[in-house]
Structure formats: structure tokens, C-alpha cells
mmCIF file of C-alpha atoms and ligand atoms in Angstrom:
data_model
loop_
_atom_site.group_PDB
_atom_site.id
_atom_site.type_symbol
_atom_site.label_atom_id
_atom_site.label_comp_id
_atom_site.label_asym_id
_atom_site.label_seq_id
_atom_site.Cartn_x
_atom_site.Cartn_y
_atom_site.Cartn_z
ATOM 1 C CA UNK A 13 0.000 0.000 0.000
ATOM 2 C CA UNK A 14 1.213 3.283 -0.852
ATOM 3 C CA UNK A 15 2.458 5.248 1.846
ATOM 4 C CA UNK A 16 2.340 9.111 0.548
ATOM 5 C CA UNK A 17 4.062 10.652 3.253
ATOM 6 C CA UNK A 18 7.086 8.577 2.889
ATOM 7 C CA UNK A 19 7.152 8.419 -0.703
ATOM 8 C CA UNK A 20 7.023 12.540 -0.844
ATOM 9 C CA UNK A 21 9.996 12.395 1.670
ATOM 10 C CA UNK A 22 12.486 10.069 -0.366
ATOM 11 C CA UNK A 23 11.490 11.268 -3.234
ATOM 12 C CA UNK A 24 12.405 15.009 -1.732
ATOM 13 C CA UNK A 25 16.330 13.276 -0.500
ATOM 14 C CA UNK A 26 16.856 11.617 -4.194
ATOM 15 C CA UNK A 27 15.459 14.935 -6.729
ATOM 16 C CA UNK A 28 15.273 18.072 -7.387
ATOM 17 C CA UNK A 29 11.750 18.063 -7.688
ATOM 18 C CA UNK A 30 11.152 22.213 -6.558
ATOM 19 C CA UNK A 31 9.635 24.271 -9.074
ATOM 20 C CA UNK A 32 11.465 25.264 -12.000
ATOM 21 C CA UNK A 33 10.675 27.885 -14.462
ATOM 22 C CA UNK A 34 14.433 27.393 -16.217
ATOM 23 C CA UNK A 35 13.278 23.234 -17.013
ATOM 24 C CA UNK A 36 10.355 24.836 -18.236
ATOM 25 C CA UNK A 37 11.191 26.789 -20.540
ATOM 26 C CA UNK A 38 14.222 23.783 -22.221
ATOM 27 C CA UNK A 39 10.707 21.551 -22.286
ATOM 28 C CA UNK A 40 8.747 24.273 -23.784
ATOM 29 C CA UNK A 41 8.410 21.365 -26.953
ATOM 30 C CA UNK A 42 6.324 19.392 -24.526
ATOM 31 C CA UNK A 43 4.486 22.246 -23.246
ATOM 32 C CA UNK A 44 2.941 23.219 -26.116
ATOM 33 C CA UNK A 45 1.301 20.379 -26.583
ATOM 34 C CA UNK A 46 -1.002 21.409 -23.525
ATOM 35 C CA UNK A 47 -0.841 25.317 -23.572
ATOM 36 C CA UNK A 48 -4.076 25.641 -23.685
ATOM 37 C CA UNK A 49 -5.024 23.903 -20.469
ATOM 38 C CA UNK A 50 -1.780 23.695 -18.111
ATOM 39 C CA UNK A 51 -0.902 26.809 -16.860
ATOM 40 C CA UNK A 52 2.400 28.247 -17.321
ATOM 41 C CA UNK A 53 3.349 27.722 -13.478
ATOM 42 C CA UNK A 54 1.996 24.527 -12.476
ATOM 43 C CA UNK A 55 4.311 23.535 -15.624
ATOM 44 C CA UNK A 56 6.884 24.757 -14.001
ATOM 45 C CA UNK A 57 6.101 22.493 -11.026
ATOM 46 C CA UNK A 58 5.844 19.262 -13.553
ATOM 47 C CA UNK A 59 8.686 19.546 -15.495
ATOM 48 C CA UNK A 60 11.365 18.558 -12.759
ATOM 49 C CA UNK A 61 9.116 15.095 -12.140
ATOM 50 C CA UNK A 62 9.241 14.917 -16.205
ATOM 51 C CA UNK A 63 12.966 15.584 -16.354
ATOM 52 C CA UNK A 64 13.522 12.588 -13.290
ATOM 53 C CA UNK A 65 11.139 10.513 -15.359
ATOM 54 C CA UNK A 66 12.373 11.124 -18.304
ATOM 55 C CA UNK A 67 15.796 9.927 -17.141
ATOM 56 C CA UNK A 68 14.607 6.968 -14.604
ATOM 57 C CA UNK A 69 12.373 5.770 -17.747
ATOM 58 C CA UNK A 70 16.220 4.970 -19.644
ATOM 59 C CA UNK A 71 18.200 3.991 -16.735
ATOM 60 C CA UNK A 72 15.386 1.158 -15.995
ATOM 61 C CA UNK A 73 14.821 0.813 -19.463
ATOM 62 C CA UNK A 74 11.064 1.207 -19.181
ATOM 63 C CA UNK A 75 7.938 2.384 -20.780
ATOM 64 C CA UNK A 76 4.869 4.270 -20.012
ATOM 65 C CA UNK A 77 1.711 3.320 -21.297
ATOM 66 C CA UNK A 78 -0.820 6.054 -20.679
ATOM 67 C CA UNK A 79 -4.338 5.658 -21.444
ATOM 68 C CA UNK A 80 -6.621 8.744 -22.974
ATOM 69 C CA UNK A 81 -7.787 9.339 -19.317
ATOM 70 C CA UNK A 82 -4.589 10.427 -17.795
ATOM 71 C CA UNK A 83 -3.903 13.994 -16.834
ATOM 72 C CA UNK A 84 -2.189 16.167 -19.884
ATOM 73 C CA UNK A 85 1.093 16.348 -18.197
ATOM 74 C CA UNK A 86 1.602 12.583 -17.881
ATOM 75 C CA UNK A 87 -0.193 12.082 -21.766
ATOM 76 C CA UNK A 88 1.759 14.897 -23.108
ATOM 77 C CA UNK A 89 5.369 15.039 -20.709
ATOM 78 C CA UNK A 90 6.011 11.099 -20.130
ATOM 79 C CA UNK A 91 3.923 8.564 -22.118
ATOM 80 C CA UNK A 92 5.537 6.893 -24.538
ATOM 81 C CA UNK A 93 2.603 5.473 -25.743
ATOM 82 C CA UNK A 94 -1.097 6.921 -25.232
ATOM 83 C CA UNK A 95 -4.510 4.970 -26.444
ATOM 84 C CA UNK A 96 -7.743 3.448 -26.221
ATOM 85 C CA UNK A 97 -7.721 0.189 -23.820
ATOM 86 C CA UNK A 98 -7.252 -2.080 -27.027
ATOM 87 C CA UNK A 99 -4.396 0.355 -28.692
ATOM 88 C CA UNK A 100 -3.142 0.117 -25.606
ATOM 89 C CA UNK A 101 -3.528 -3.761 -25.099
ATOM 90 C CA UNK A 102 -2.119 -4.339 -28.497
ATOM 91 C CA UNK A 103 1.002 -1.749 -27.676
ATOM 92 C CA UNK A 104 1.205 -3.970 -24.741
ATOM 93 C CA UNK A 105 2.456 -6.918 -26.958
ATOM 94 C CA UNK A 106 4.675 -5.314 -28.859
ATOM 95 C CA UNK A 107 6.836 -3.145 -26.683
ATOM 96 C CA UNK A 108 10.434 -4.962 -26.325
ATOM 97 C CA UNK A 109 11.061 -2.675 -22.894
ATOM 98 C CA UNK A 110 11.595 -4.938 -19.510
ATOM 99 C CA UNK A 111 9.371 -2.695 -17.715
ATOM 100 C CA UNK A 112 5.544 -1.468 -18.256
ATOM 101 C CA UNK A 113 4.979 1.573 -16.306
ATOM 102 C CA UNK A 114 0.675 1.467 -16.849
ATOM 103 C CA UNK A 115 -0.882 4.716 -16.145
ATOM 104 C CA UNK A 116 -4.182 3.875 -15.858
ATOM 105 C CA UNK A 117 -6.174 1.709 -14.295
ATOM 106 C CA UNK A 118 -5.545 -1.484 -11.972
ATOM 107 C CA UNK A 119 -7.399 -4.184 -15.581
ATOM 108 C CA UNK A 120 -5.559 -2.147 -18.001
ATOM 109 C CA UNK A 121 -1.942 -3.202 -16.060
ATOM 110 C CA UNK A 122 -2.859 -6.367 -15.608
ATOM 111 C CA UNK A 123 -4.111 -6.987 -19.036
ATOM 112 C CA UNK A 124 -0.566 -5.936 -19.951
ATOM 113 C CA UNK A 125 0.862 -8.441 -17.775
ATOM 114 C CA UNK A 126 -1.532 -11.328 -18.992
ATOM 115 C CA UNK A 127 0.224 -10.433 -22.547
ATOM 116 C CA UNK A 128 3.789 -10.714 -20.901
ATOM 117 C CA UNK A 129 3.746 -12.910 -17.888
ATOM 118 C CA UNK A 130 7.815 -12.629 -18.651
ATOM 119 C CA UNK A 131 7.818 -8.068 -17.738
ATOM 120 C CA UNK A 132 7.376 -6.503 -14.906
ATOM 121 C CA UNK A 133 4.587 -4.437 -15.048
ATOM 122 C CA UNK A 134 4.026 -1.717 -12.330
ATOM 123 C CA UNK A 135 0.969 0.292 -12.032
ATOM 124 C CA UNK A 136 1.856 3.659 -9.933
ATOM 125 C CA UNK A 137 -1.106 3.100 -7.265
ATOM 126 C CA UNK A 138 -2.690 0.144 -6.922
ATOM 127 C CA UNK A 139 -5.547 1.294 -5.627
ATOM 128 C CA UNK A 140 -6.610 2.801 -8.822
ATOM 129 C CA UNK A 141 -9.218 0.042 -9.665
ATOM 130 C CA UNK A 142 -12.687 0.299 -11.976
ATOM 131 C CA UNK A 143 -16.169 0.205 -10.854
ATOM 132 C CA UNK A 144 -16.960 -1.576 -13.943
ATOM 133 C CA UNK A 145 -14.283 -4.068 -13.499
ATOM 134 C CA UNK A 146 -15.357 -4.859 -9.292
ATOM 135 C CA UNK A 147 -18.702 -5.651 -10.796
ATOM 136 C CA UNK A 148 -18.650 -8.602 -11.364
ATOM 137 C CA UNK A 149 -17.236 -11.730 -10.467
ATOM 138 C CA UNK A 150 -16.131 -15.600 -12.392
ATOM 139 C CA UNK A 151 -19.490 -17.566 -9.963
ATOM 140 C CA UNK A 152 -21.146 -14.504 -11.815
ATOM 141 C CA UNK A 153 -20.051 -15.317 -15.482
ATOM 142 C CA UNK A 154 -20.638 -18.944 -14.186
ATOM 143 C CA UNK A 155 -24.409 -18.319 -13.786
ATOM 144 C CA UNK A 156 -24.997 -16.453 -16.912
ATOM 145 C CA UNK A 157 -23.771 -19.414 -18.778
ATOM 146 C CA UNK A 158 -26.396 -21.709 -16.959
ATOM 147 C CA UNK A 159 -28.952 -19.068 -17.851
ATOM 148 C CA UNK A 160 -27.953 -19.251 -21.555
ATOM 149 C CA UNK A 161 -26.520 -22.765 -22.033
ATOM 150 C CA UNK A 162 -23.882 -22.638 -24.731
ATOM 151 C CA UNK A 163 -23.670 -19.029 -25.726
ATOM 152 C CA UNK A 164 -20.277 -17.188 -25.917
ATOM 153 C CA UNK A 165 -19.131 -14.927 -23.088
ATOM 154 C CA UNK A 166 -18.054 -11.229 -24.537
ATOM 155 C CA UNK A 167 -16.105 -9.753 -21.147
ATOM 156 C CA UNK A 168 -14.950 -6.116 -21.900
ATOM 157 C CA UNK A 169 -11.383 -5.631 -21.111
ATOM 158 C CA UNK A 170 -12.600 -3.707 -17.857
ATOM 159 C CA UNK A 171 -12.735 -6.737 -15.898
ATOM 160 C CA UNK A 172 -10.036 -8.571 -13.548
ATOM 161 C CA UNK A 173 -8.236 -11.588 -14.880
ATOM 162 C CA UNK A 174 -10.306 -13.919 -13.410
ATOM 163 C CA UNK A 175 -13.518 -12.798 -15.111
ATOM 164 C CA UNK A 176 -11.099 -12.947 -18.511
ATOM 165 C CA UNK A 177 -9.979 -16.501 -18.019
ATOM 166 C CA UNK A 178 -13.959 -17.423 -17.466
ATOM 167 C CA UNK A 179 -14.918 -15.846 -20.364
ATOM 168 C CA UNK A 180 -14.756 -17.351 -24.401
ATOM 169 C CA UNK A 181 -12.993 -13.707 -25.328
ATOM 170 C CA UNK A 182 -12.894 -10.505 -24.627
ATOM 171 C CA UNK A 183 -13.924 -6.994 -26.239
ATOM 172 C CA UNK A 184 -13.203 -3.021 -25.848
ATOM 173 C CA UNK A 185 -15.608 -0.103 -26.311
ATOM 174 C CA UNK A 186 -13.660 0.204 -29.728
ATOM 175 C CA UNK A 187 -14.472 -3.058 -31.028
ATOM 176 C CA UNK A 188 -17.666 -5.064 -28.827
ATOM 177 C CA UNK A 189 -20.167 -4.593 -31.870
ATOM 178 C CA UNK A 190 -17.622 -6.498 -34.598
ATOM 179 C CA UNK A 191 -16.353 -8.990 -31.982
ATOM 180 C CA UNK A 192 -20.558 -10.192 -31.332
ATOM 181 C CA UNK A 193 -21.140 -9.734 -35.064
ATOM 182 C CA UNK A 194 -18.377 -12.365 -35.380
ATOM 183 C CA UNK A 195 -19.725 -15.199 -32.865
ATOM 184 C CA UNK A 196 -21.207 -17.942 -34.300
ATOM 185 C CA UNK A 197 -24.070 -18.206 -31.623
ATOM 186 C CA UNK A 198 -27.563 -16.339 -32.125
ATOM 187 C CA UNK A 199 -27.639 -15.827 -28.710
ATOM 188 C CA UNK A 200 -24.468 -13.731 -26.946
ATOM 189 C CA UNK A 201 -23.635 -12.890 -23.286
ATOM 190 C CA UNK A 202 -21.900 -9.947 -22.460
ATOM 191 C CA UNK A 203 -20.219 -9.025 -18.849
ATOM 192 C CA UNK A 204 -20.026 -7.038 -17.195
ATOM 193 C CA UNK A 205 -21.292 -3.638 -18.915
ATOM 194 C CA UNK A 206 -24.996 -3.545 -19.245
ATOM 195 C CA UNK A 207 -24.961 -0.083 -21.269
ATOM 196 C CA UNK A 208 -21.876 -1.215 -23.521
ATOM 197 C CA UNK A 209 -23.979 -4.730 -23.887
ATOM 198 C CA UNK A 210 -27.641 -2.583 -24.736
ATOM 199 C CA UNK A 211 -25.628 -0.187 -27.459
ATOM 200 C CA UNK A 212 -24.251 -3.395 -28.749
ATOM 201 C CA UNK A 213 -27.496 -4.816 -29.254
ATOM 202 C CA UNK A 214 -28.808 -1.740 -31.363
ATOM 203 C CA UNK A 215 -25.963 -2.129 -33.569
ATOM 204 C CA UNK A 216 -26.382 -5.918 -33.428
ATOM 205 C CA UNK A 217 -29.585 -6.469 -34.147
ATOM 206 C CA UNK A 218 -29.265 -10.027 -35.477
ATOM 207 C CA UNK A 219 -28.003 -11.244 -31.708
ATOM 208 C CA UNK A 220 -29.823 -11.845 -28.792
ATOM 209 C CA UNK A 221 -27.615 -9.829 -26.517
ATOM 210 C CA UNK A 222 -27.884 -10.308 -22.880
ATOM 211 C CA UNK A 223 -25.685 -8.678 -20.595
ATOM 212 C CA UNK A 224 -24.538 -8.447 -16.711
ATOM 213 C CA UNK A 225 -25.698 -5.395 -15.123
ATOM 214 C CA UNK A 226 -22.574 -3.380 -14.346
ATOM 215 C CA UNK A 227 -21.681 -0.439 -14.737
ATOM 216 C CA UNK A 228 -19.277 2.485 -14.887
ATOM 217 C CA UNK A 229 -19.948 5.416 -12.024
ATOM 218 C CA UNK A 230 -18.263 7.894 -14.835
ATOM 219 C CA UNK A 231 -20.690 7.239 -17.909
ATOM 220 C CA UNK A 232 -23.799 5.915 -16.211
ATOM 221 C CA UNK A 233 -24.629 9.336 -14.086
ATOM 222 C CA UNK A 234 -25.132 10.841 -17.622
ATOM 223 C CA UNK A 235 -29.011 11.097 -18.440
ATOM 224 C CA UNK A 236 -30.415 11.878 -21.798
ATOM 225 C CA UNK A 237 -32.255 14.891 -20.623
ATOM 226 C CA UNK A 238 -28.945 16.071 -19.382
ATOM 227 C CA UNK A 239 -27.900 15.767 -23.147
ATOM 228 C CA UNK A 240 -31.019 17.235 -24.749
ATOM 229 C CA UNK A 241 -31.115 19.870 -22.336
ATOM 230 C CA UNK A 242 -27.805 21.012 -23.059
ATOM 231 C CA UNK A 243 -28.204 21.191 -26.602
ATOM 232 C CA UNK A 244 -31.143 23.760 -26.165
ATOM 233 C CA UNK A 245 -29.302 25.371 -23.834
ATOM 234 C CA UNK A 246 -25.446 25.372 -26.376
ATOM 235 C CA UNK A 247 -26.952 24.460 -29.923
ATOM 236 C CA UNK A 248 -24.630 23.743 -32.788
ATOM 237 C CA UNK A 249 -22.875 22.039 -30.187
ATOM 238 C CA UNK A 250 -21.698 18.339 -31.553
ATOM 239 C CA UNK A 251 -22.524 15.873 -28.497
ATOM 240 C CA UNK A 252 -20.278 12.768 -28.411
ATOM 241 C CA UNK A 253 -20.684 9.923 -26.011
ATOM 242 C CA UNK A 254 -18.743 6.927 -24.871
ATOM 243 C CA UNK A 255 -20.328 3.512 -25.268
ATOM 244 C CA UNK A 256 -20.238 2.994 -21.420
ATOM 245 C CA UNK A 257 -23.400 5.250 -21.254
ATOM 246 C CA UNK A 258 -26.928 4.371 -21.410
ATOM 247 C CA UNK A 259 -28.727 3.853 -24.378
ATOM 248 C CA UNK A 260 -30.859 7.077 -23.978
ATOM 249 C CA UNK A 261 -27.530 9.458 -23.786
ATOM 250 C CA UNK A 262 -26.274 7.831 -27.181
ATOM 251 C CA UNK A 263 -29.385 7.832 -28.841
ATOM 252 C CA UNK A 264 -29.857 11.401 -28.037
ATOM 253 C CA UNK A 265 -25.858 12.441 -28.972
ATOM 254 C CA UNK A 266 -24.511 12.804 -32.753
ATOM 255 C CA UNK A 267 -21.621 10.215 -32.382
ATOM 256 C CA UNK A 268 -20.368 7.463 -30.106
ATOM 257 C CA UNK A 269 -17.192 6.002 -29.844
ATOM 258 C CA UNK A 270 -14.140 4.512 -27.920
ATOM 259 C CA UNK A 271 -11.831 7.362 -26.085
ATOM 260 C CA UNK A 272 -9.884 7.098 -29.537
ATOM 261 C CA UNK A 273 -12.956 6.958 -31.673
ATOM 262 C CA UNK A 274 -13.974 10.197 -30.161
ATOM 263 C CA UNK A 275 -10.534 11.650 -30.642
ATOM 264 C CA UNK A 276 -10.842 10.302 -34.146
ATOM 265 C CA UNK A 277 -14.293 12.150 -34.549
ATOM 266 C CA UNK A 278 -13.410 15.902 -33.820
ATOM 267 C CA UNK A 279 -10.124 15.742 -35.116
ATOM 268 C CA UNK A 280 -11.568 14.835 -38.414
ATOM 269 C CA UNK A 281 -15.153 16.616 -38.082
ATOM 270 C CA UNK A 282 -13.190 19.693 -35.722
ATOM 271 C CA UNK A 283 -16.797 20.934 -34.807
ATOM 272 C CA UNK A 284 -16.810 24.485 -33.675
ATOM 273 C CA UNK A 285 -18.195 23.275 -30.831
ATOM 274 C CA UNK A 286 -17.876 19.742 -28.652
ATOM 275 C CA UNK A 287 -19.360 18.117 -26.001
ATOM 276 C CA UNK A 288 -17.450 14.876 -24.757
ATOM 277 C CA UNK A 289 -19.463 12.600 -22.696
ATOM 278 C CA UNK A 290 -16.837 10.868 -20.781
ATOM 279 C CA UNK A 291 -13.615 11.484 -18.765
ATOM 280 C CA UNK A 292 -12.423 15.312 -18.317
ATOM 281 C CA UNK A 293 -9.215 14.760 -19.567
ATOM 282 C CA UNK A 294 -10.008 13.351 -22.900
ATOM 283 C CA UNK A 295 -11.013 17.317 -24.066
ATOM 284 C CA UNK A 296 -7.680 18.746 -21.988
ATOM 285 C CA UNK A 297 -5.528 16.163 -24.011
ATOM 286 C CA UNK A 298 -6.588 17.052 -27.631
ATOM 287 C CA UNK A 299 -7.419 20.853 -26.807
ATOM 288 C CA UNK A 300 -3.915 22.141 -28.062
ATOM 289 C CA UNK A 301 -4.092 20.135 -31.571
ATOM 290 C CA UNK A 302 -7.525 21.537 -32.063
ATOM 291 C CA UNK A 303 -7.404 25.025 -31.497
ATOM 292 C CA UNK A 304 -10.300 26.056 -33.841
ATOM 293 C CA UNK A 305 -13.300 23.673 -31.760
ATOM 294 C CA UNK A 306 -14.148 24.609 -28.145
ATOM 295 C CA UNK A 307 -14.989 22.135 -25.513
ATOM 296 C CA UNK A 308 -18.116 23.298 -23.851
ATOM 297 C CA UNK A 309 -19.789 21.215 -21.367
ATOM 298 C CA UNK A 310 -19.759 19.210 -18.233
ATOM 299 C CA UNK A 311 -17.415 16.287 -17.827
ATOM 300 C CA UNK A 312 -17.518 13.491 -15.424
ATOM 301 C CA UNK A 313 -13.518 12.460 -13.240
ATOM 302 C CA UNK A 314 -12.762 8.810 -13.163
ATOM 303 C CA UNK A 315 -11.494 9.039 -9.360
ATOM 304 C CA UNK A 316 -9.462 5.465 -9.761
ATOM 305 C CA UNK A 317 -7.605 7.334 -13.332
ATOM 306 C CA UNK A 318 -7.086 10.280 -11.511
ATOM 307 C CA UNK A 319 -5.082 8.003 -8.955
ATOM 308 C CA UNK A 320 -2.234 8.445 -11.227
ATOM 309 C CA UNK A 321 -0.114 11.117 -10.490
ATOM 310 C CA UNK A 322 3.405 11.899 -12.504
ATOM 311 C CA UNK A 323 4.820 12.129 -8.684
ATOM 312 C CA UNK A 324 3.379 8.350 -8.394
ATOM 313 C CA UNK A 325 4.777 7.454 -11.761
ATOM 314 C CA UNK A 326 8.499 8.756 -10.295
ATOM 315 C CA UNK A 327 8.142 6.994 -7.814
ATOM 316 C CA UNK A 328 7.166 4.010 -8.982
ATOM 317 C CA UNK A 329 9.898 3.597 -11.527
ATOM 318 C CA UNK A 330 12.067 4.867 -8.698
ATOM 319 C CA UNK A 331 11.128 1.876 -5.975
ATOM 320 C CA UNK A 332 10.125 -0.629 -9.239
ATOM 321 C CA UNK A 333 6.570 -0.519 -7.634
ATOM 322 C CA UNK A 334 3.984 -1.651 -7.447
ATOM 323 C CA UNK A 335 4.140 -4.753 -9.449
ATOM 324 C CA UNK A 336 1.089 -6.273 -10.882
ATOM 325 C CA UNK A 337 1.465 -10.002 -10.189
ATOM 326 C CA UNK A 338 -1.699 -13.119 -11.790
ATOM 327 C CA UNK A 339 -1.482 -16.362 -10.839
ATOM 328 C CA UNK A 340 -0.206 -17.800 -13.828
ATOM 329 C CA UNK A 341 -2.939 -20.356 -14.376
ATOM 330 C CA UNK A 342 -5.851 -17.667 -14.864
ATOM 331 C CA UNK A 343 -2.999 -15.172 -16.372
ATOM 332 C CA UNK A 344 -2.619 -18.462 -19.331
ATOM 333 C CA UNK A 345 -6.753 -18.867 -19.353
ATOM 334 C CA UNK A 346 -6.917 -14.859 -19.512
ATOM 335 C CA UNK A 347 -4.676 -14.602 -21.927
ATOM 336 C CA UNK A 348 -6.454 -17.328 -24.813
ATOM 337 C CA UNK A 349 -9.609 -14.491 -24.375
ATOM 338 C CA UNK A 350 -7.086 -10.822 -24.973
ATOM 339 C CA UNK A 351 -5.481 -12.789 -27.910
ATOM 340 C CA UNK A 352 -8.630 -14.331 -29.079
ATOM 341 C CA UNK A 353 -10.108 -10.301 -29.517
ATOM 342 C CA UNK A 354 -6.168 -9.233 -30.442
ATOM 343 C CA UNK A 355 -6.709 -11.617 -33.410
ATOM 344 C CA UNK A 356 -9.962 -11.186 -34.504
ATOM 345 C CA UNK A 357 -9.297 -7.240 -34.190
ATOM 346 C CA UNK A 358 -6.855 -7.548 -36.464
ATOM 347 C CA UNK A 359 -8.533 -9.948 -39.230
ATOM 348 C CA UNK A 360 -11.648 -7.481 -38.657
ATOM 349 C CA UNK A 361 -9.165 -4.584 -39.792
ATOM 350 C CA UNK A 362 -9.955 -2.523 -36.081
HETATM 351 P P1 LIG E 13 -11.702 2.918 -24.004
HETATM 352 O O1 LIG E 13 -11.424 1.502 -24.385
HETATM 353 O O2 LIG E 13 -12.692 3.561 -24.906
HETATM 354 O O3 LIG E 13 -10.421 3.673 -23.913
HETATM 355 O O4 LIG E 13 -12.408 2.943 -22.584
HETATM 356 C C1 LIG E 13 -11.785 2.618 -21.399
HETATM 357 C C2 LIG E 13 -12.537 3.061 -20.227
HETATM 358 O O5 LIG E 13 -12.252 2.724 -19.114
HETATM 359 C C3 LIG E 13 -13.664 3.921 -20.464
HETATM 360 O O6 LIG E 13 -14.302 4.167 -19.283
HETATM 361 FE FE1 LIG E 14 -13.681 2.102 -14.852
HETATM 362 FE FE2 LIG E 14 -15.421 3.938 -15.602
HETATM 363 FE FE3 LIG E 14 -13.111 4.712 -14.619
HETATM 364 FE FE4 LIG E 14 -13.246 3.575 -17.074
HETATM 365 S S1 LIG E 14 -14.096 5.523 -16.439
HETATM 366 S S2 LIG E 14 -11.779 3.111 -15.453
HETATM 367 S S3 LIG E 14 -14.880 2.100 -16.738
HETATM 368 S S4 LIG E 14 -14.702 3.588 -13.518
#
């Protein structure tokens, strides 16, 4: 368990981590990439954690896999790689570094792990977990399949590994329509995201999708009169909603996609005006590249993202903590259901 108050006191003794306009201004590269929405002197209090990253990240010979949630300073100063959770699971199997740093979430680090039981794989809080993923549980997948004798099991990637070794494959927001397209059965269960499983369905009419009913505490407080509301209140503003949301909000918004579907969207479409409904930091990442749309609108934090800190990154490469560990039995049963979706991905051209 993370201790803070010892970690800020070693990591005080080993940097130079006090503010430092001078850094700044040599890593102005990097700082333009989030102008717009860091100001010019909390940069100045991030750049000495990005300079001791920068330099732990080669002297470890480790990488940083940041997912579209993190802050701006850890997407834009230290991630080697950013993405959607199946970029990211895919980057996952082709990095040759010995050491993952995951910044995100507790499934997305051990997902990485599941794809190379051989790494170490540290996650910079552990307790940076998923409401979506504590949802459910393998007795749970279990008695869906005795509810629906011999259809597939679709887990999303936001599950532990145990729920991914009792499942037939797995999906992400990016890809969950194709991957049920693609299974044989009429009828399909999918765990453990009832909204993700009901938008499936609309674009899957063919299947008889039945889902678990989880859900995500960011995208499910989102209501469709909060949507249509907003529009009277902001028109001409382009509303675009992640697939973990109900039904309703996506029905009543102009596009819905993964966290890089949506990126996709307004950097091709560059409305003058966007609403993302999702995670706050998916507008603060892409602000800078877009300066011509403006993101209007509420925004919902992922408290378990926003775990991950670029001071818990530093230390974490510093200490080599915390290391995601799976019992390599489920970690080999996980892993047949990422690859299984890896593949098909692929063949599917997503
Ligand atoms: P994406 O796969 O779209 O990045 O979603 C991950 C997630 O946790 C969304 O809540
Ligand atoms: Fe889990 Fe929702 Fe946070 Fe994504 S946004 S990590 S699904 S709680």
C-alpha cells in the first residue's frame, strides 16, 4: 500500500523536484502540446518530475503506457505510448522494454501483464481500480452461462483476470459490436457492462444480446435529458458519447465512440463546438491540436484514473513498484480471451 508521506519524503532526499521555471522553458516542446489547459506555473512544477522521469524511464529501461484518461502532463510530458484500452492492449504486446509503467487503471496493467507474464509491469497506485471491473465476479459469469446454455461470453477488457480466463474472449468499447457480429451463436452474453452490452445490441440487431448489469460510475450518471437539455441550452454544439453510457444518452448524442474513436471524430469533423461525454481529460488532451473547436460542457472524473499522479509514476519507476502479479494459471486462461479479440481485431481490420 502506498504510503504518501514517505514516498514525498524520499522522493524530496533523491530529486530536485522544486519548481522550476528554467526546465520549463528547455521543455517548452512538450508544453505546447497542452498550452491551452496547463498553466504556465503549475508547468513549471511538472517539469522537474518529467525531467527525473524522463531519465529513470532509460536507466530502468522502461515504458509508459498512458491511457486517454490520464492527466495532460503525464499524456503529453512522459507517455511513450497513449490509447484506447485495445491500442493500448495491443502496444502492450509489442513493446520490447523490460518494464511497463501502466498509467491507468488497476485491468488495463494487468491486461498488460496477462500479454507478458515474462515483464514486470508496475501500475503507480494500486488502488486505482474500476467500478466496472469490481462488478462482477467468475461464480457470476458462471451463472450467466447456466442461464444461456452454450452461448459465448463477450467480457470487456474492464474486468479482472479472473472474469477474462472465465470468459470465451474478450472486447473493448472500440471493437464489442464487430467482436458479437463475429460469434457464431444467435444468442451472446456480455459481462459485465450492461450499457456497452444494450448499445451493442442496437448495432447488433441479429443477436440476442444479454448482458450483466454493471456499470461504470463515470458514464452511467449521464441522463439523456442532461444531453437534450444542453443542446437547447449550447446548440450547434456536436454531443459525443462513450459507449459505457446508457442507451438514452447515445441515442440522443450525434456520435459514439471509444476514447480514440472520439478523438478520431473531432479531429476529423473539428466541430466548432464539442461536447465529450466521458472522462475530463479526454477534451484537456486534444485541446492544443484543435485550437479552432471549443470544448463546452460538463465532464464526469474517473477518481481510480485520476489516482495516477506523474509524482506516483516517479516513484514508482524509482522503488520498481507496485508490481502487478496473476497467478499464472488464470494469467494463461486470460490470456487465450485478450489474444482471441487481439486476433480477430486484427482480421476485422480494427
Ligand atoms: P476505451 O477503451 O474507450 O479507452 O475505454 C476505457 C474506459 O475505461 C472507459 O471508461
Ligand atoms: Fe472504470 Fe469507468 Fe473509470 Fe473507465 S471511467 S476506469 S470504466 S470507472
Amino acid at each position: 500500500m502506498l504510503d504518501i508521506a514517505t514516498m514525498r519524503h524520499d522522493l524530496k532526499d533523491a530529486f530536485d523536484l522544486d519548481p522550476n521555471p528554467s526546465l520549463a522553458e528547455e521543455m517548452s516542446d512538450r508544453y505546447a502540446a497542452m498550452s491551452r489547459v496547463v498553466n504556465p506555473v503549475d508547468w513549471a512544477m511538472h517539469a522537474p518530475y518529467v525531467a527525473a522521469i524522463d531519465k529513470l524511464k532509460k536507466e530502468r529501461g522502461a515504458v509508459i503506457l498512458a491511457h486517454n484518461y490520464m492527466t495532460p502532463e503525464i499524456y503529453h510530458g512522459v507517455a511513450d505510448f497513449v490509447g484506447d484500452s485495445l491500442q493500448l492492449a495491443i502496444k502492450a504486446t509489442e513493446v520490447d522494454a523490460d518494464i511497463i509503467v501502466q498509467a491507468g487503471v488497476h485491468f488495463m496493467a494487468e491486461t498488460s501483464k496477462i500479454l507478458n507474464p515474462s515483464k514486470t509491469v508496475l501500475i503507480p497506485d494500486m488502488a486505482a481500480g474500476c467500478s466496472l471491473a469490481d462488478s462482477v465476479k467468475p461464480e457470476g459469469i458462471a451463472q450467466m452461462r447456466a442461464q444461456y446454455p452454450g452461448a459465448p461470453v463477450v467480457t470487456y477488457v474492464n474486468t479482472t483476470a479472473e472474469e477474462k480466463a472465465a470468459s470465451d474472449i474478450c472486447c473493448t468499447s472500440s471493437n464489442a459490436a464487430a467482436i458479437v457480429r463475429a460469434m457464431e451463436s444467435d444468442t451472446v452474453i456480455m459481462t459485465p457492462d450492461q450499457y456497452l452490452a444494450q448499445n451493442v445490441a442496437q448495432l447488433v440487431p441479429e443477436k440476442n444480446v444479454v448482458w450483466w448489469e454493471g456499470s461504470c460510475i463515470v458514464h452511467e450518471q449521464y441522463t439523456a435529458q442532461d444531453i437534450n437539455e444542453f443542446r437547447e441550452w449550447n446548440p450547434g454544439t456536436k454531443i459525443i458519447a462513450h459507449p459505457e453510457c446508457p442507451p438514452s444518452v447515445v441515442e440522443a448524442s450525434d456520435f459514439s465512440g471509444s476514447t480514440s474513436g472520439i478523438i478520431k471524430y473531432v479531429t476529423d469533423n473539428k466541430p466548432e463546438k464539442a461536447m465529450l461525454v466521458t472522462e475530463c481529460s479526454m477534451a484537456s488532451n486534444i485541446a492544443d491540436a484543435l485550437p479552432e473547436v471549443d470544448f463546452v460542457g460538463p465532464c464526469n472524473m474517473c477518481p481510480y484514473m485520476k489516482k495516477i499522479t506523474l509524482e506516483k509514476i516517479l516513484w514508482s519507476l524509482y522503488t520498481k513498484s507496485e508490481e502487478v502479479h496473476v497467478d499464472p494459471e488464470v494469467g494463461s486462461k486470460a490470456r487465450v480471451a485478450v489474444e482471441r479479440m487481439i486476433d480477430l481485431s486484427k482480421k476485422l481490420g480494427i
